[in-house]
Amino acid sequence: MIVLGIESTAHTFGIGIIKTEANKTKILANVKDIYTTQKEGIIPAKVADHHVEVCDSVFQKSLEIAKIKKKDIDVIAFSQSPGLGHTLRIGAMFARTFAATLHKPLVGVNHCIAHLEIGRLLTKAKDPIMLYVSGANTQVIAYEAEKYRIFGETLDIGVGNCLDTFARLLGLGFPGGPKIEQLAKKSSKYIALPYVVKGMDVSFGGILTNIQTKFSSGEFSKEDLCYSVQETVFSMLVEVTERALAHTGKTKVLLAGGVACNKRLQQMVGVMCKERGATSYCPENQYLVDNGAMIAVLGKLMYDAGNELQIEKAIIEPYLRTDEVFVNWR
Ligand code: AMP
Ligand code: MG
């Protein structure tokens, strides 16, 4: 079976094509075009325009790389939730049109869960605690009783959003996380910042204001601030992840989301796991950031479990949470 996955929750328009045979999954193509800026942040309407512009070329390229024809596709999956309404609509429209004209079944998937399912598939991590860290989302998740339960999460902005907003002040453009990582490597001087863990939850808004104020005062170098913000927010994430491990008795941690590309975060999670006899898993970068392959992977699991969506009901759900999805495929 060949499944097409369409990703359009935010900055990335991506198409993934997977082929499954006798319980083996092969990723045939994973093509994406990411909206980036030189200086400013992302404006939803502009990102939607970007997706409209690139969707056909991304699709054609994915067919070429996968060496298949349109008619070979058996199922179409698209990111239905959560995300920016402006951009989700582009992917949903693309998916509905395709499903209607080619008479193919349609599946709507939750983007956060797709990050986790592709991680489980590629790393073979068994029943992990998942630290999902992206631009808009920051959650510590574990599977329990037919739901992906959220053990801890951000109370305000996502950790990636915190890094991106600070990067914008530094004039680094979007996405800022990778640029902050490079600047942080040039320093080892820790400047004390607020450390905000509340129970199992984290909050980044106050830390962002604090580093913005510190930078604007001119008294601190950007390298030292980048180093310090990474050390602080990653320590907070490691702390709540460790607590989730302790609470559930699970012994694996799976990283997911774009911020998980950060080598310092990977290292800190690795050290914590080693110290408590657990194991950490991390798929390669192209599957950590938003991508179409993950939508195809979850689409296939959901299709097999009978979750086909009628075209008339294929409306976007920008606010659907990870723990609201009934998981009938595990
Ligand atoms: P996603 O929405 O999952 O594609 O993740 C995008 C987010 O990941 C953005 O906030 C990026 O700034 C962030 N990101 C990507 N690479 C890195 C990195 N190396 N270090 C920190 N954040 C990163
Ligand atoms: Mg994401």
Short mmCIF file of C-alpha atoms and ligand atoms in Angstrom, two decimals:
data_model
loop_
_atom_site.label_atom_id
_atom_site.label_comp_id
_atom_site.label_asym_id
_atom_site.label_seq_id
_atom_site.Cartn_x
_atom_site.Cartn_y
_atom_site.Cartn_z
CA MET A 1 0.00 0.00 0.00
CA ILE A 2 1.23 3.49 -0.86
CA VAL A 3 0.26 6.39 1.42
CA LEU A 4 0.70 10.07 0.69
CA GLY A 5 1.12 12.39 3.70
CA ILE A 6 0.55 16.14 3.51
CA GLU A 7 1.94 18.43 6.21
CA SER A 8 0.86 22.08 6.50
CA THR A 9 0.35 22.97 10.17
CA ALA A 10 2.75 25.93 10.16
CA HIS A 11 5.98 26.99 8.41
CA THR A 12 6.47 23.78 6.40
CA PHE A 13 4.63 22.45 3.39
CA GLY A 14 5.74 18.84 3.15
CA ILE A 15 4.79 15.72 1.25
CA GLY A 16 5.86 12.26 2.26
CA ILE A 17 5.24 9.02 0.41
CA ILE A 18 5.53 5.68 2.16
CA LYS A 19 5.11 2.13 0.97
CA THR A 20 4.11 -0.68 3.28
CA GLU A 21 4.44 -4.37 2.57
CA ALA A 22 3.97 -7.20 5.06
CA ASN A 23 4.34 -4.90 8.10
CA LYS A 24 7.47 -3.26 6.71
CA THR A 25 7.37 0.47 6.04
CA LYS A 26 9.64 2.17 3.53
CA ILE A 27 9.81 5.94 3.19
CA LEU A 28 9.99 6.56 -0.57
CA ALA A 29 10.07 10.36 -0.44
CA ASN A 30 10.04 13.14 2.13
CA VAL A 31 10.05 16.51 0.38
CA LYS A 32 9.48 19.85 2.09
CA ASP A 33 9.65 23.55 1.48
CA ILE A 34 10.04 25.64 4.63
CA TYR A 35 8.96 29.27 4.89
CA THR A 36 11.93 31.22 6.23
CA THR A 37 12.73 34.88 6.82
CA GLN A 38 15.90 36.96 7.06
CA LYS A 39 14.79 39.10 9.98
CA GLU A 40 11.13 38.96 10.98
CA GLY A 41 8.91 36.19 12.38
CA ILE A 42 6.20 34.28 10.53
CA ILE A 43 2.92 35.88 9.51
CA PRO A 44 0.21 33.21 9.00
CA ALA A 45 -1.31 34.72 5.83
CA LYS A 46 2.13 35.02 4.22
CA VAL A 47 2.97 31.43 5.11
CA ALA A 48 -0.32 30.29 3.57
CA ASP A 49 0.62 32.13 0.34
CA HIS A 50 3.97 30.35 0.43
CA HIS A 51 2.26 26.95 0.74
CA VAL A 52 -0.08 27.70 -2.18
CA GLU A 53 2.95 28.65 -4.29
CA VAL A 54 5.05 25.57 -3.50
CA CYS A 55 2.46 22.80 -3.06
CA ASP A 56 2.45 21.58 -6.64
CA SER A 57 6.22 21.56 -7.08
CA VAL A 58 6.71 19.77 -3.74
CA PHE A 59 4.12 17.19 -4.84
CA GLN A 60 5.69 16.65 -8.28
CA LYS A 61 9.15 16.32 -6.75
CA SER A 62 7.92 13.75 -4.23
CA LEU A 63 6.39 11.64 -7.03
CA GLU A 64 9.68 11.82 -8.96
CA ILE A 65 11.80 10.82 -5.96
CA ALA A 66 9.40 8.01 -5.01
CA LYS A 67 9.31 6.90 -8.65
CA ILE A 68 5.55 6.50 -8.64
CA LYS A 69 2.59 7.94 -10.54
CA LYS A 70 -0.35 9.75 -8.99
CA LYS A 71 -2.61 6.78 -9.65
CA ASP A 72 -0.36 4.47 -7.56
CA ILE A 73 -1.34 6.27 -4.36
CA ASP A 74 -3.80 4.24 -2.28
CA VAL A 75 -4.52 6.52 0.69
CA ILE A 76 -4.21 10.26 1.29
CA ALA A 77 -3.41 11.54 4.79
CA PHE A 78 -3.22 15.18 5.83
CA SER A 79 -2.46 17.12 8.99
CA GLN A 80 -5.91 18.05 10.26
CA SER A 81 -4.87 19.35 13.72
CA PRO A 82 -3.46 21.32 15.54
CA GLY A 83 -1.89 24.33 13.83
CA LEU A 84 -2.44 27.66 12.15
CA GLY A 85 -5.87 27.87 10.51
CA HIS A 86 -4.45 29.72 7.51
CA THR A 87 -1.96 27.00 6.64
CA LEU A 88 -3.93 23.92 7.74
CA ARG A 89 -6.57 24.95 5.22
CA ILE A 90 -4.12 24.74 2.32
CA GLY A 91 -3.14 21.15 3.12
CA ALA A 92 -6.76 20.14 3.76
CA MET A 93 -7.88 21.63 0.46
CA PHE A 94 -5.08 19.88 -1.40
CA ALA A 95 -5.99 16.57 0.25
CA ARG A 96 -9.74 16.89 -0.34
CA THR A 97 -9.31 17.83 -3.98
CA PHE A 98 -6.98 14.93 -4.56
CA ALA A 99 -9.22 12.44 -2.75
CA ALA A 100 -12.31 13.62 -4.64
CA THR A 101 -10.78 13.64 -8.12
CA LEU A 102 -8.88 10.37 -7.80
CA HIS A 103 -11.51 8.64 -5.62
CA LYS A 104 -9.01 7.73 -2.91
CA PRO A 105 -9.68 7.31 0.83
CA LEU A 106 -8.80 10.23 3.08
CA VAL A 107 -7.43 10.24 6.65
CA GLY A 108 -7.03 13.31 8.89
CA VAL A 109 -4.22 13.07 11.43
CA ASN A 110 -3.04 14.90 14.53
CA HIS A 111 0.34 16.48 13.83
CA CYS A 112 1.77 16.02 17.36
CA ILE A 113 0.95 12.32 17.39
CA ALA A 114 2.47 11.97 13.91
CA HIS A 115 5.81 13.25 15.30
CA LEU A 116 5.66 10.52 17.92
CA GLU A 117 4.58 7.68 15.64
CA ILE A 118 7.36 8.25 13.10
CA GLY A 119 9.83 8.36 15.98
CA ARG A 120 8.57 5.04 17.31
CA LEU A 121 8.72 3.51 13.85
CA LEU A 122 12.24 4.67 13.02
CA THR A 123 13.94 4.18 16.40
CA LYS A 124 11.93 1.12 17.51
CA ALA A 125 11.73 2.68 20.99
CA LYS A 126 9.34 0.52 22.99
CA ASP A 127 6.68 2.37 24.97
CA PRO A 128 8.72 5.55 25.50
CA ILE A 129 8.11 8.79 27.34
CA MET A 130 8.11 11.31 24.52
CA LEU A 131 9.61 14.74 24.83
CA TYR A 132 7.96 16.67 22.00
CA VAL A 133 9.59 20.05 21.55
CA SER A 134 8.73 22.21 18.56
CA GLY A 135 7.92 25.81 17.71
CA ALA A 136 4.37 25.89 19.02
CA ASN A 137 4.32 22.75 21.16
CA THR A 138 6.15 21.52 24.21
CA GLN A 139 4.78 18.36 25.80
CA VAL A 140 5.93 15.32 27.76
CA ILE A 141 3.72 12.50 26.55
CA ALA A 142 3.17 8.84 27.34
CA TYR A 143 0.69 6.29 26.02
CA GLU A 144 -1.78 5.00 28.57
CA ALA A 145 -5.26 3.52 28.14
CA GLU A 146 -6.00 4.42 24.50
CA LYS A 147 -4.76 7.99 24.66
CA TYR A 148 -1.46 9.81 24.40
CA ARG A 149 -1.56 11.40 27.86
CA ILE A 150 0.19 14.68 28.52
CA PHE A 151 2.27 14.43 31.70
CA GLY A 152 3.64 17.92 31.46
CA GLU A 153 3.49 20.79 29.00
CA THR A 154 4.18 24.44 28.50
CA LEU A 155 1.79 26.78 30.24
CA ASP A 156 2.36 29.49 27.63
CA ILE A 157 4.59 29.47 24.52
CA GLY A 158 6.45 26.51 23.03
CA VAL A 159 10.19 26.27 23.66
CA GLY A 160 10.93 26.77 19.94
CA ASN A 161 8.76 29.88 19.94
CA CYS A 162 10.81 31.23 22.87
CA LEU A 163 14.07 30.64 20.97
CA ASP A 164 12.65 32.00 17.68
CA THR A 165 11.32 35.18 19.30
CA PHE A 166 14.66 35.86 20.98
CA ALA A 167 16.44 35.17 17.68
CA ARG A 168 14.18 37.73 16.04
CA LEU A 169 15.36 40.37 18.52
CA LEU A 170 18.95 39.41 17.64
CA GLY A 171 18.04 39.97 13.97
CA LEU A 172 18.58 36.31 13.07
CA GLY A 173 15.28 35.59 11.24
CA PHE A 174 13.19 32.40 11.27
CA PRO A 175 13.87 29.65 12.25
CA GLY A 176 16.08 30.99 15.03
CA GLY A 177 16.72 27.81 17.06
CA PRO A 178 19.60 26.54 14.88
CA LYS A 179 21.26 29.98 14.90
CA ILE A 180 20.99 30.23 18.67
CA GLU A 181 22.61 26.79 18.91
CA GLN A 182 25.60 28.03 16.87
CA LEU A 183 25.99 31.21 18.97
CA ALA A 184 25.67 29.20 22.20
CA LYS A 185 28.67 27.08 21.17
CA LYS A 186 30.86 30.17 21.41
CA SER A 187 30.22 30.65 25.13
CA SER A 188 30.38 28.76 28.41
CA LYS A 189 29.50 31.67 30.67
CA TYR A 190 26.22 31.07 32.44
CA ILE A 191 24.09 34.11 33.23
CA ALA A 192 21.46 33.34 35.86
CA LEU A 193 17.94 33.28 34.39
CA PRO A 194 14.55 32.42 35.88
CA TYR A 195 14.01 28.65 36.01
CA VAL A 196 10.29 27.98 35.66
CA VAL A 197 9.02 24.48 36.43
CA LYS A 198 5.58 24.29 38.02
CA GLY A 199 4.77 20.74 39.02
CA MET A 200 5.15 18.85 35.76
CA ASP A 201 4.65 21.93 33.61
CA VAL A 202 7.07 24.51 32.26
CA SER A 203 6.72 28.13 31.22
CA PHE A 204 8.94 30.14 28.89
CA GLY A 205 7.22 33.54 28.62
CA GLY A 206 8.98 35.07 31.65
CA ILE A 207 12.37 33.72 30.59
CA LEU A 208 11.87 35.26 27.13
CA THR A 209 11.06 38.68 28.63
CA ASN A 210 14.08 38.34 30.92
CA ILE A 211 16.59 37.61 28.13
CA GLN A 212 15.05 40.27 25.90
CA THR A 213 15.48 42.85 28.68
CA LYS A 214 19.03 41.66 29.40
CA PHE A 215 19.99 41.86 25.73
CA SER A 216 18.45 45.32 25.29
CA SER A 217 20.44 46.61 28.30
CA GLY A 218 23.62 46.08 26.28
CA GLU A 219 25.38 44.56 29.31
CA PHE A 220 25.40 40.97 28.08
CA SER A 221 26.81 39.38 24.94
CA LYS A 222 24.45 37.48 22.65
CA GLU A 223 26.68 34.40 22.82
CA ASP A 224 26.42 34.29 26.64
CA LEU A 225 22.66 34.82 26.51
CA CYS A 226 22.17 32.11 23.87
CA TYR A 227 24.25 29.70 25.93
CA SER A 228 22.38 30.57 29.12
CA VAL A 229 18.90 30.32 27.63
CA GLN A 230 19.68 26.90 26.16
CA GLU A 231 21.11 25.62 29.46
CA THR A 232 18.08 26.90 31.36
CA VAL A 233 15.20 25.80 29.16
CA PHE A 234 16.75 22.43 28.32
CA SER A 235 17.38 21.71 32.03
CA MET A 236 13.72 22.43 32.72
CA LEU A 237 12.67 20.01 29.96
CA VAL A 238 15.04 17.31 31.19
CA GLU A 239 13.73 17.71 34.74
CA VAL A 240 10.08 17.13 33.83
CA THR A 241 10.99 14.30 31.45
CA GLU A 242 12.92 12.57 34.23
CA ARG A 243 10.00 13.00 36.60
CA ALA A 244 7.68 11.40 34.02
CA LEU A 245 10.07 8.44 33.76
CA ALA A 246 10.10 8.09 37.54
CA HIS A 247 6.32 8.34 37.81
CA THR A 248 5.48 5.84 35.07
CA GLY A 249 8.37 3.45 35.59
CA LYS A 250 9.08 3.57 31.84
CA THR A 251 12.70 3.29 30.75
CA LYS A 252 12.89 4.93 27.30
CA VAL A 253 12.79 8.53 26.14
CA LEU A 254 11.97 9.44 22.56
CA LEU A 255 12.76 12.92 21.26
CA ALA A 256 10.46 14.58 18.73
CA GLY A 257 9.97 18.02 17.15
CA GLY A 258 12.32 20.55 15.58
CA VAL A 259 14.00 21.71 18.80
CA ALA A 260 15.13 18.11 19.33
CA CYS A 261 17.62 18.71 16.45
CA ASN A 262 19.64 20.62 19.04
CA LYS A 263 22.74 18.61 19.96
CA ARG A 264 22.99 20.11 23.44
CA LEU A 265 19.42 19.04 24.25
CA GLN A 266 20.13 15.56 22.88
CA GLN A 267 23.25 15.37 25.04
CA MET A 268 21.46 16.51 28.21
CA VAL A 269 18.62 14.01 27.71
CA GLY A 270 21.25 11.32 27.04
CA VAL A 271 23.11 12.06 30.29
CA MET A 272 19.92 12.03 32.35
CA CYS A 273 18.85 8.69 30.83
CA LYS A 274 22.27 7.14 31.37
CA GLU A 275 22.34 8.20 35.01
CA ARG A 276 19.05 6.47 35.72
CA GLY A 277 19.56 3.38 33.57
CA ALA A 278 17.17 4.50 30.82
CA THR A 279 17.75 4.84 27.07
CA SER A 280 17.20 7.85 24.82
CA TYR A 281 16.19 7.66 21.16
CA CYS A 282 16.24 10.31 18.48
CA PRO A 283 15.39 9.96 14.77
CA GLU A 284 17.44 11.88 12.19
CA ASN A 285 16.76 15.61 11.73
CA GLN A 286 14.57 15.38 8.61
CA TYR A 287 12.03 13.37 10.66
CA LEU A 288 12.29 15.57 13.77
CA VAL A 289 11.20 18.77 12.05
CA ASP A 290 7.75 19.00 10.46
CA ASN A 291 7.55 16.62 7.51
CA GLY A 292 5.08 14.80 5.30
CA ALA A 293 6.48 11.31 5.95
CA MET A 294 5.24 11.39 9.53
CA ILE A 295 1.74 12.29 8.35
CA ALA A 296 1.82 9.31 5.97
CA VAL A 297 3.06 6.99 8.74
CA LEU A 298 0.23 7.92 11.14
CA GLY A 299 -2.24 8.02 8.23
CA LYS A 300 -1.43 4.39 7.44
CA LEU A 301 -1.84 3.29 11.07
CA MET A 302 -5.17 5.10 11.33
CA TYR A 303 -6.44 3.86 7.97
CA ASP A 304 -5.73 0.24 8.94
CA ALA A 305 -7.63 0.83 12.20
CA GLY A 306 -10.69 2.05 10.27
CA ASN A 307 -10.37 5.82 10.64
CA GLU A 308 -11.26 6.85 7.09
CA LEU A 309 -12.69 10.36 6.91
CA GLN A 310 -15.59 11.41 4.68
CA ILE A 311 -14.60 14.33 2.46
CA GLU A 312 -17.49 16.44 3.79
CA LYS A 313 -16.17 15.93 7.33
CA ALA A 314 -12.56 16.72 6.50
CA ILE A 315 -12.53 20.10 8.19
CA ILE A 316 -9.48 21.40 10.02
CA GLU A 317 -9.24 21.34 13.84
CA PRO A 318 -6.63 23.99 14.76
CA TYR A 319 -6.97 23.49 18.53
CA LEU A 320 -7.30 19.71 18.96
CA ARG A 321 -4.97 18.52 21.70
CA THR A 322 -2.79 15.41 21.71
CA ASP A 323 -4.79 13.91 24.58
CA GLU A 324 -8.16 14.38 22.87
CA VAL A 325 -7.45 11.83 20.15
CA PHE A 326 -8.80 8.33 20.69
CA VAL A 327 -5.94 5.98 19.82
CA ASN A 328 -7.41 2.82 18.30
CA TRP A 329 -4.31 1.67 16.42
CA ARG A 330 -2.09 0.57 19.33
P1 AMP B 1 8.90 21.95 14.04
O1 AMP B 1 7.72 22.88 14.25
O2 AMP B 1 8.75 20.65 14.75
O3 AMP B 1 9.32 21.81 12.62
O4 AMP B 1 10.11 22.69 14.77
C1 AMP B 1 10.49 23.98 14.42
C2 AMP B 1 11.19 24.61 15.59
O5 AMP B 1 12.41 23.92 15.84
C3 AMP B 1 11.55 26.07 15.38
O6 AMP B 1 11.18 26.76 16.54
C4 AMP B 1 13.07 26.03 15.22
O7 AMP B 1 13.72 27.20 15.66
C5 AMP B 1 13.42 24.86 16.12
N1 AMP B 1 14.74 24.26 15.82
C6 AMP B 1 15.14 23.67 14.68
N2 AMP B 1 16.43 23.28 14.78
C7 AMP B 1 16.85 23.65 16.03
C8 AMP B 1 18.08 23.55 16.75
N3 AMP B 1 19.16 23.01 16.21
N4 AMP B 1 18.11 24.03 18.03
C9 AMP B 1 17.02 24.58 18.59
N5 AMP B 1 15.84 24.71 17.96
C10 AMP B 1 15.76 24.25 16.69
MG MG B 2 5.79 20.02 14.59
#
